[in-house]
Coordinates of C-alpha atoms in Angstrom, one line a residue:
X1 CA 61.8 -20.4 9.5
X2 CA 59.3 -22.0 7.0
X3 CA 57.6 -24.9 7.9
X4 CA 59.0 -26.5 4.6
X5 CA 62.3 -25.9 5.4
X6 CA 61.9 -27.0 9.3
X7 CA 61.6 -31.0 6.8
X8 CA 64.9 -33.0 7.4
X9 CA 67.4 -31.8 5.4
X10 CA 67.8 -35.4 3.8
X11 CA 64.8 -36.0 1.6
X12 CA 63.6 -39.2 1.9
X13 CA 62.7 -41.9 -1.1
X14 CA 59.0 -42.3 -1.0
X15 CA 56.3 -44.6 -2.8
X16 CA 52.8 -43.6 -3.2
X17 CA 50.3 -46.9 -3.1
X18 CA 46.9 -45.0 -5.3
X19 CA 46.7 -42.4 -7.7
X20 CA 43.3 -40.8 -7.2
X21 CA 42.6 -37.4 -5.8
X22 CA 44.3 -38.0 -2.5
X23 CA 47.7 -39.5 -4.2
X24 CA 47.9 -36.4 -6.3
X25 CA 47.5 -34.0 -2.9
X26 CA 50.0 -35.9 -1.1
X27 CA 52.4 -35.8 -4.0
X28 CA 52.0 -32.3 -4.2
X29 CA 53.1 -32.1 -0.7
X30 CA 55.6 -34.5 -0.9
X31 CA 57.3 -32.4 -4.1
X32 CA 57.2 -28.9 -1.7
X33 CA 59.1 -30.8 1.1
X34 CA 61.9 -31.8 -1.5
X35 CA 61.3 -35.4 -1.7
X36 CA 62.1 -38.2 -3.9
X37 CA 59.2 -39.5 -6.1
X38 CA 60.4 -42.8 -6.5
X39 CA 57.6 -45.3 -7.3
X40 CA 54.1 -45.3 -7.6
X41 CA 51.7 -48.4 -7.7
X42 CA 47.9 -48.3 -8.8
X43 CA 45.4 -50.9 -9.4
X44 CA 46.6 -51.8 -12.7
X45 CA 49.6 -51.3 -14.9
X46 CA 48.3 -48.8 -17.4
X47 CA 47.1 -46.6 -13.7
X48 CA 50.5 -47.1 -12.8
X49 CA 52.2 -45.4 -15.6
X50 CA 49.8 -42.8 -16.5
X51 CA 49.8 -41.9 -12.7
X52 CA 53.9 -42.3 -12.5
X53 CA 53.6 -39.7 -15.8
X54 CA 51.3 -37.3 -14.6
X55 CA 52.9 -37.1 -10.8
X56 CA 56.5 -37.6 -11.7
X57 CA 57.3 -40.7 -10.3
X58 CA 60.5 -42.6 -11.7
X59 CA 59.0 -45.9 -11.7
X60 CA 55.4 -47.3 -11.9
X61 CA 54.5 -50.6 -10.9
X62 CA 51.8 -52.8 -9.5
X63 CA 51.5 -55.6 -6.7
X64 CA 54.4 -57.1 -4.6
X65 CA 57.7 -55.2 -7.2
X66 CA 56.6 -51.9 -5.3
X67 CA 58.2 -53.1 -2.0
X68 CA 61.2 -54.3 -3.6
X69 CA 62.4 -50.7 -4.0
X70 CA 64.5 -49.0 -1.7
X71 CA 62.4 -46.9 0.0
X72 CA 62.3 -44.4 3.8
X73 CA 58.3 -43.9 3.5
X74 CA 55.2 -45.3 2.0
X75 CA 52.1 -43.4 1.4
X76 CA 48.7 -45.1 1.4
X77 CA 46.2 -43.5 -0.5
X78 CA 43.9 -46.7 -1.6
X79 CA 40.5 -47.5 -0.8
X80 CA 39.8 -48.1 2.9
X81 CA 39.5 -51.9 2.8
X82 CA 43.4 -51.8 1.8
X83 CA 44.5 -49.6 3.6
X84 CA 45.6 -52.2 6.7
X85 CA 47.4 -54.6 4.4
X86 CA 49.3 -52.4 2.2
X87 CA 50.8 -50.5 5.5
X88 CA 51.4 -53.4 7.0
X89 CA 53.0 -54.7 4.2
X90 CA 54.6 -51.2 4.3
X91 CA 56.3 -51.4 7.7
X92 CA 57.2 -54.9 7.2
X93 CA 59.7 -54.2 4.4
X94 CA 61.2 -51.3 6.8
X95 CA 58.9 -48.4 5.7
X96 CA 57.5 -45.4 7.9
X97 CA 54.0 -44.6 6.8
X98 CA 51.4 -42.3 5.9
X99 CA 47.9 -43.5 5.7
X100 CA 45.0 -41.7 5.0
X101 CA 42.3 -42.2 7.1
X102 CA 40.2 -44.1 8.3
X103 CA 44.1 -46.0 9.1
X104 CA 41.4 -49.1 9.3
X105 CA 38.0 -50.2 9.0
X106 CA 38.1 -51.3 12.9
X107 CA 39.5 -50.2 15.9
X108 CA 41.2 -53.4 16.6
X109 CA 42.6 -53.7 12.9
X110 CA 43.9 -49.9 13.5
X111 CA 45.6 -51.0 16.5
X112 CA 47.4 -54.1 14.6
X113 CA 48.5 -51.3 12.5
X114 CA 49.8 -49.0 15.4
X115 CA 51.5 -51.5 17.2
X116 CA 53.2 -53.1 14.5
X117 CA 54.8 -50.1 13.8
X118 CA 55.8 -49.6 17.5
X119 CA 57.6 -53.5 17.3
X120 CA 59.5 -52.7 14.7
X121 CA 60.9 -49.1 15.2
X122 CA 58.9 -47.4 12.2
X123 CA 56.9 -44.1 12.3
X124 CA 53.8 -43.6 10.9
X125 CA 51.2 -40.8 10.7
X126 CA 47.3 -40.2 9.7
X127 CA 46.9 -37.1 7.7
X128 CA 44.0 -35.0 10.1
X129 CA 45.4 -32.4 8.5
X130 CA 42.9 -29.6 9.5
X131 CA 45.1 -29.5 12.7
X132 CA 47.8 -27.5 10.4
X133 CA 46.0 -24.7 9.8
X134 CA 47.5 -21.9 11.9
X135 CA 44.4 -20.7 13.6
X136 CA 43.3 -24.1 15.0
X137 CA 46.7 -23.7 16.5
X138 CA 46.1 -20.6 18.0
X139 CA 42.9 -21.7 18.9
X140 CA 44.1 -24.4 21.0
X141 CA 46.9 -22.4 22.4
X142 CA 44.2 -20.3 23.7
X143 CA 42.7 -22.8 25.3
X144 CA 45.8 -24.4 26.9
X145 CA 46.7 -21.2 28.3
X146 CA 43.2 -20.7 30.0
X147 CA 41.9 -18.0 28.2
X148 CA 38.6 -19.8 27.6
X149 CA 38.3 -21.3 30.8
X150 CA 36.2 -24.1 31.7
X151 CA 34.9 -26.2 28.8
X152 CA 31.2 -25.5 28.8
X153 CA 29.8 -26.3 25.1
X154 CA 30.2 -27.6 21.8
X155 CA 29.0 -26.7 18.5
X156 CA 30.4 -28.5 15.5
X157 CA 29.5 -29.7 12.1
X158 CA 31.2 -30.3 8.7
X159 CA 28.6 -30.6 5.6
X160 CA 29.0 -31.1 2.1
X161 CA 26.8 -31.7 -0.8
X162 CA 29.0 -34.2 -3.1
X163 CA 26.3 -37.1 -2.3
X164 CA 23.2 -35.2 -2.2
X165 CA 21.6 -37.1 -5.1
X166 CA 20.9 -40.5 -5.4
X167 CA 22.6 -40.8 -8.8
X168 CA 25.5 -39.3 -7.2
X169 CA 28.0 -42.7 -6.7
X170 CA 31.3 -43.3 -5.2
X171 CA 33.6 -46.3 -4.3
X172 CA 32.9 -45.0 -0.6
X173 CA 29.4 -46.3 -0.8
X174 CA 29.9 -49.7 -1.2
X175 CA 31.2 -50.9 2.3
X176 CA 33.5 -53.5 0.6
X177 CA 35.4 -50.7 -0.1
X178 CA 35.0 -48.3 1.7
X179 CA 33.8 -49.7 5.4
X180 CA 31.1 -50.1 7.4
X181 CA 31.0 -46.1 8.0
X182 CA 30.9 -43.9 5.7
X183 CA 30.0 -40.2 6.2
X184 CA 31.2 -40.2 9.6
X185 CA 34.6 -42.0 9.0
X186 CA 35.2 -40.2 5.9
X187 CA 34.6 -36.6 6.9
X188 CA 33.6 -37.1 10.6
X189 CA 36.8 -38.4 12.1
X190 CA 38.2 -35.4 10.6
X191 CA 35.9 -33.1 12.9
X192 CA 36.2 -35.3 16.0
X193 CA 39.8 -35.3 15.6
X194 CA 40.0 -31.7 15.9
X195 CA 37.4 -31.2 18.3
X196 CA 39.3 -33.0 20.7
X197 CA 42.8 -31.7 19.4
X198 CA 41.6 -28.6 20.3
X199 CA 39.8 -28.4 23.3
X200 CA 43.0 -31.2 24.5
X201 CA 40.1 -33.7 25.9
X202 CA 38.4 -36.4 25.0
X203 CA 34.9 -37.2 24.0
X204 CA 33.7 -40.1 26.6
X205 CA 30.0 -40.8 25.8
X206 CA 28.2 -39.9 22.7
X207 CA 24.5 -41.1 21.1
X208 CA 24.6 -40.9 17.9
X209 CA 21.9 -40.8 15.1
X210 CA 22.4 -42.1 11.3
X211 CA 20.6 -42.0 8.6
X212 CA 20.3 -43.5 4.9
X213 CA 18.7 -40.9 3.0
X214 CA 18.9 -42.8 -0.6
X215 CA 18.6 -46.4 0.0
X216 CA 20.3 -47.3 -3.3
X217 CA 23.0 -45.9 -5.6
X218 CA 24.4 -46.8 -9.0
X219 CA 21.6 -49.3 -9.1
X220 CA 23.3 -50.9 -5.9
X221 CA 21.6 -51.0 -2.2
X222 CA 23.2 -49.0 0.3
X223 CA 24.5 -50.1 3.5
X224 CA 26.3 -46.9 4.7
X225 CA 25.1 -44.0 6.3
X226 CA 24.8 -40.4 4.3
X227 CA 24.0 -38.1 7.4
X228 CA 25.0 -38.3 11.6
X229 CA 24.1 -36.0 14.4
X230 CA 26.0 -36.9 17.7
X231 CA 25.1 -35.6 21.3
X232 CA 28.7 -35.8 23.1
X233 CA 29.9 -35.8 26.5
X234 CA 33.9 -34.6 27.0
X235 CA 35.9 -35.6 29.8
X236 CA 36.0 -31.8 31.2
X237 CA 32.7 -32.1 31.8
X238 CA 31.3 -30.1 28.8
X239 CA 28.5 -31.5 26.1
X240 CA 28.2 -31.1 22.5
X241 CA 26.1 -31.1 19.6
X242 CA 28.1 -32.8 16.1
X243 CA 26.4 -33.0 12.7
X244 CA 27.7 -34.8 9.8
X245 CA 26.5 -34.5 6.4
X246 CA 27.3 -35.3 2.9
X247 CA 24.1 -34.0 1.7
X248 CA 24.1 -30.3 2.4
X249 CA 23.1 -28.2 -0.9
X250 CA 25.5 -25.8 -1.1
X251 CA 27.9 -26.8 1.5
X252 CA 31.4 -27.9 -0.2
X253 CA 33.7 -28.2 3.0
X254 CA 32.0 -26.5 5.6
X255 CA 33.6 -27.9 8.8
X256 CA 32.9 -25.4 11.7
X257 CA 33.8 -26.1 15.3
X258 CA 32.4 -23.2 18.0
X259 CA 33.4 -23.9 21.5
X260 CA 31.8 -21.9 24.5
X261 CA 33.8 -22.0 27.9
X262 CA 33.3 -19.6 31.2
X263 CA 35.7 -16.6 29.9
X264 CA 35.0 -16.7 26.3
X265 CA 34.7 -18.6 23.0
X266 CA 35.8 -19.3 19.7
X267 CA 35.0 -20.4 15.9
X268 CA 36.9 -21.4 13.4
X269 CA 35.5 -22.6 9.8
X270 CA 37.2 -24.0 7.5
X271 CA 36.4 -22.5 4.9
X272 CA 37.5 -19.1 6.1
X273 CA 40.9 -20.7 7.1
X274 CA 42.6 -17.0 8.3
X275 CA 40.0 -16.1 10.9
X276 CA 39.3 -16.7 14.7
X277 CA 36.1 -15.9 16.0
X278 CA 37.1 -15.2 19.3
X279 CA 33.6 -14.3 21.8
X280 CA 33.2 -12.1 25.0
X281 CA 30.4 -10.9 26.7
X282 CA 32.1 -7.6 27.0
X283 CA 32.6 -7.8 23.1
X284 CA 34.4 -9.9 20.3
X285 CA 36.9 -9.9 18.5
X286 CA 37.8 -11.1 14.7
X287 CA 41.7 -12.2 14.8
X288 CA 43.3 -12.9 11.6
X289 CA 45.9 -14.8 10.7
X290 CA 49.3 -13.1 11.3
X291 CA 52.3 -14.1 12.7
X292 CA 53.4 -11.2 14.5
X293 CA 50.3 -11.6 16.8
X294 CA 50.1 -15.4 17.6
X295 CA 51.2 -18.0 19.8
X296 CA 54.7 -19.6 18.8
X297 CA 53.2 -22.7 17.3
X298 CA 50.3 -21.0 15.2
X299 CA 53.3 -18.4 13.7
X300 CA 55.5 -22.1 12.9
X301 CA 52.8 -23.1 10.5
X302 CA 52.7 -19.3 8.7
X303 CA 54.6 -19.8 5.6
X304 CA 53.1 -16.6 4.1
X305 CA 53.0 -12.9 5.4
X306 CA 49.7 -11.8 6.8
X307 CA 47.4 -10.5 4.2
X308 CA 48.4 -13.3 2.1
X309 CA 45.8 -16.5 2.2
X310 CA 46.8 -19.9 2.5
X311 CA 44.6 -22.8 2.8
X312 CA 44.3 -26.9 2.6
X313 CA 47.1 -27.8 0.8
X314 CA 49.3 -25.1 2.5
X315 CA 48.1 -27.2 5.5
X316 CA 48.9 -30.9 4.0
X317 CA 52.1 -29.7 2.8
X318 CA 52.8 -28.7 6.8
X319 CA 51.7 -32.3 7.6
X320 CA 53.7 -34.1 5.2
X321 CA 56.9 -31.8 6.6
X322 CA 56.4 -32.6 10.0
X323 CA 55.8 -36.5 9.4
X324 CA 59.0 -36.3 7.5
X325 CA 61.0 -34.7 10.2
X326 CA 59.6 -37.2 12.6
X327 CA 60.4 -39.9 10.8
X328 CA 64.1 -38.3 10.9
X329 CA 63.9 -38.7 14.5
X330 CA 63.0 -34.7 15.1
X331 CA 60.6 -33.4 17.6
X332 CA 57.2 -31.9 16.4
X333 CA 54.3 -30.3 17.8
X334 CA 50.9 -31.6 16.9
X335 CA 51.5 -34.5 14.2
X336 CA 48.7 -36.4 13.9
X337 CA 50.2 -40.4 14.8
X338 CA 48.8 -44.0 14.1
X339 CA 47.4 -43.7 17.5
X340 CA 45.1 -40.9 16.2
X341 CA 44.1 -43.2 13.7
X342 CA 43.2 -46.1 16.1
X343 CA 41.3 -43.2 18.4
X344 CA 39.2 -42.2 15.5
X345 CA 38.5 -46.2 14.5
X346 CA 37.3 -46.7 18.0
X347 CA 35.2 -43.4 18.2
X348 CA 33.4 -44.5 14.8
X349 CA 32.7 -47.7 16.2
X350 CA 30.8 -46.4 19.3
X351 CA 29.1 -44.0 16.8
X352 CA 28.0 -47.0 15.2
X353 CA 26.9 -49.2 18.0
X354 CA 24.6 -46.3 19.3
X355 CA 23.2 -45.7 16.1
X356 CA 22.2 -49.0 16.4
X357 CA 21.7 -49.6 19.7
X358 CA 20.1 -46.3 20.4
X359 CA 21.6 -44.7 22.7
X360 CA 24.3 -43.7 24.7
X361 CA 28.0 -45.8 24.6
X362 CA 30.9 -44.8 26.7
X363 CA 33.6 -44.5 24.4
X364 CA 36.8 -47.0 24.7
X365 CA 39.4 -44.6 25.2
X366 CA 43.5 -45.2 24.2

């Protein structure tokens, strides 16, 4: 059955909080699951109705109106400083939520966030969306099954070149907005999350390394970090290497995650979404995506036939199906929750104190 049609058959009233780049993905996804675009609410009035025009959302409006509609689920797709009032806000009027990421700028905000959701009944997810891509599925299948065997290494990394230039500027920059992280929150939760989605343990230790490369921006000073490498230790046993960058030339999305264990290995890239690297000292093997040939929960997430690419948003609709369908009460594999969200708060902040602490810190687990 296609993932699209695995969505509750009710489709649920939602409201979108943003209309930047993120709003338009989710409302993309939201429209393929058969939802109701019912409200939208940007910074401003004038946001508000270009954004309800250009999305297709019934009604656009701005501050406290937005949660007296009658909604099932809110998405938050604001800058990162908001992000913990509006879902709270959110959940308080009776709301299940989606929230980008980071869900907060601290762990123990995160955590206000998760638990107020658990008080009052209310679902809520954190779209780490890279996890709905079939082969990282099959790739942890793999791994559950034993196939790989003992954890031995890590090799991981996402790059991108969007801030390579110090007249390159963004609200992220500014930690007002954006937090106190900002390479590693924006882009490195999203490798950490699947590092340890994958391999199904934990990163326990880490020292981490940050740097500034251009100490101002936009004729501001900047307080946030542009590149991380992380040494990590998981709680198999096995040790890593992590590098973050938003300052790669060339590098658009490159997120790549090669783990090594004591039968064999695997790579997946992101960017070459339909292939598995899978590693043997008898010989390899390239798997591609196709349903006949994986493991029940990789061949869920194929809503194309092999031979037939599909990529991010294929993988963000998935998410935004299975957060809908869990919100209905149904079971899913995989679906990234608040307490994902709080995990990757509290990994940035021991990223942070050992950058500035210099070395290692034992990282608070859930």
């Amino acid at each position: 059955m296609d993932i699209v049609a695995q969505a509750s058959a009710s489709p649920p009233r939602i409201g979108m909080v943003g209309g930047g780049f993120m709003a338009r993905t989710h409302t993309r996804a939201a429209r393929t699951v058969g939802a109701r675009l019912d409200v939208i609410a940007t910074s401003s009035a004038a946001g508000s109705r270009r954004a309800a025009m250009e999305l297709g959302y019934k009604a656009a409006v701005t501050g406290a109106d937005f949660f007296d509609h009658d909604l099932d689920v809110v998405h938050v797709c604001t800058p990162n400083s908001t992000h913990a009032e509006h879902s709270l806000r959110a959940l308080d009027a009776g709301f299940h939520i989606i929230c980008e990421k980071p869900l907060a700028v601290d762990a123990a905000t995160a955590r206000t966030i998760s638990d107020r959701a658990s008080a009052l009944g209310l679902g809520g997810t954190v779209p780490f969306v890279y996890r709905y891509h079939p082969m990282v599925r099959e790739a942890r299948a793999r791994i559950r099954r034993g196939d790989v065997g003992a954890l031995l290494t890590i090799d991981a990394s996402y790059l991108q070149d969007w801030m390579l230039n110090a007249e390159d500027d963004n609200w992220r920059v500014d930690s007002g907005s954006g937090g106190p992280s900002r390479a590693f929150a924006d882009i490195g939760s999203h490798l950490v999350d699947l590092l340890e989605f994958i391999t199904d343990e934990a990163i326990v230790s880490l020292v981490a390394t940050t740097r500034t490369v251009h100490p101002r921006r936009g004729g501001a000073a900047v307080t946030t970090e542009d590149t991380v490498a992380l040494t990590v230790e998981m709680s198999g046993g096995g040790i890593g290497s992590v590098l973050i960058s938003q300052l790669a030339p060339g590098r658009k999305n490159g997120l790549v995650i090669e783990v090594a264990g004591s039968k064999e290995s695997l790579r997946f890239a992101q960017e070459r979404p339909e292939e598995l690297w899978v590693g043997r000292r008898s010989g390899s093997q390239l798997l591609m995506r196709d349903p006949d040939i994986l493991s029940p929960d990789a061949a869920r997430l194929c809503t194309v036939p092999a031979g037939h690419p599909q990529g991010y948003q294929d993988a963000f609709n998935a998410f935004v199906a299975d957060s809908y369908a869990v919100f209905a009460g149904e079971e899913r594999e995989g679906v990234p929750t608040l307490a994902d969200g709080v995990r990757a708060a509290l990994v940035t902040e021991a990223v942070l104190e050992s950058a500035t602490e210099r070395g290692w810190v034992e990282v608070e687990q859930r």
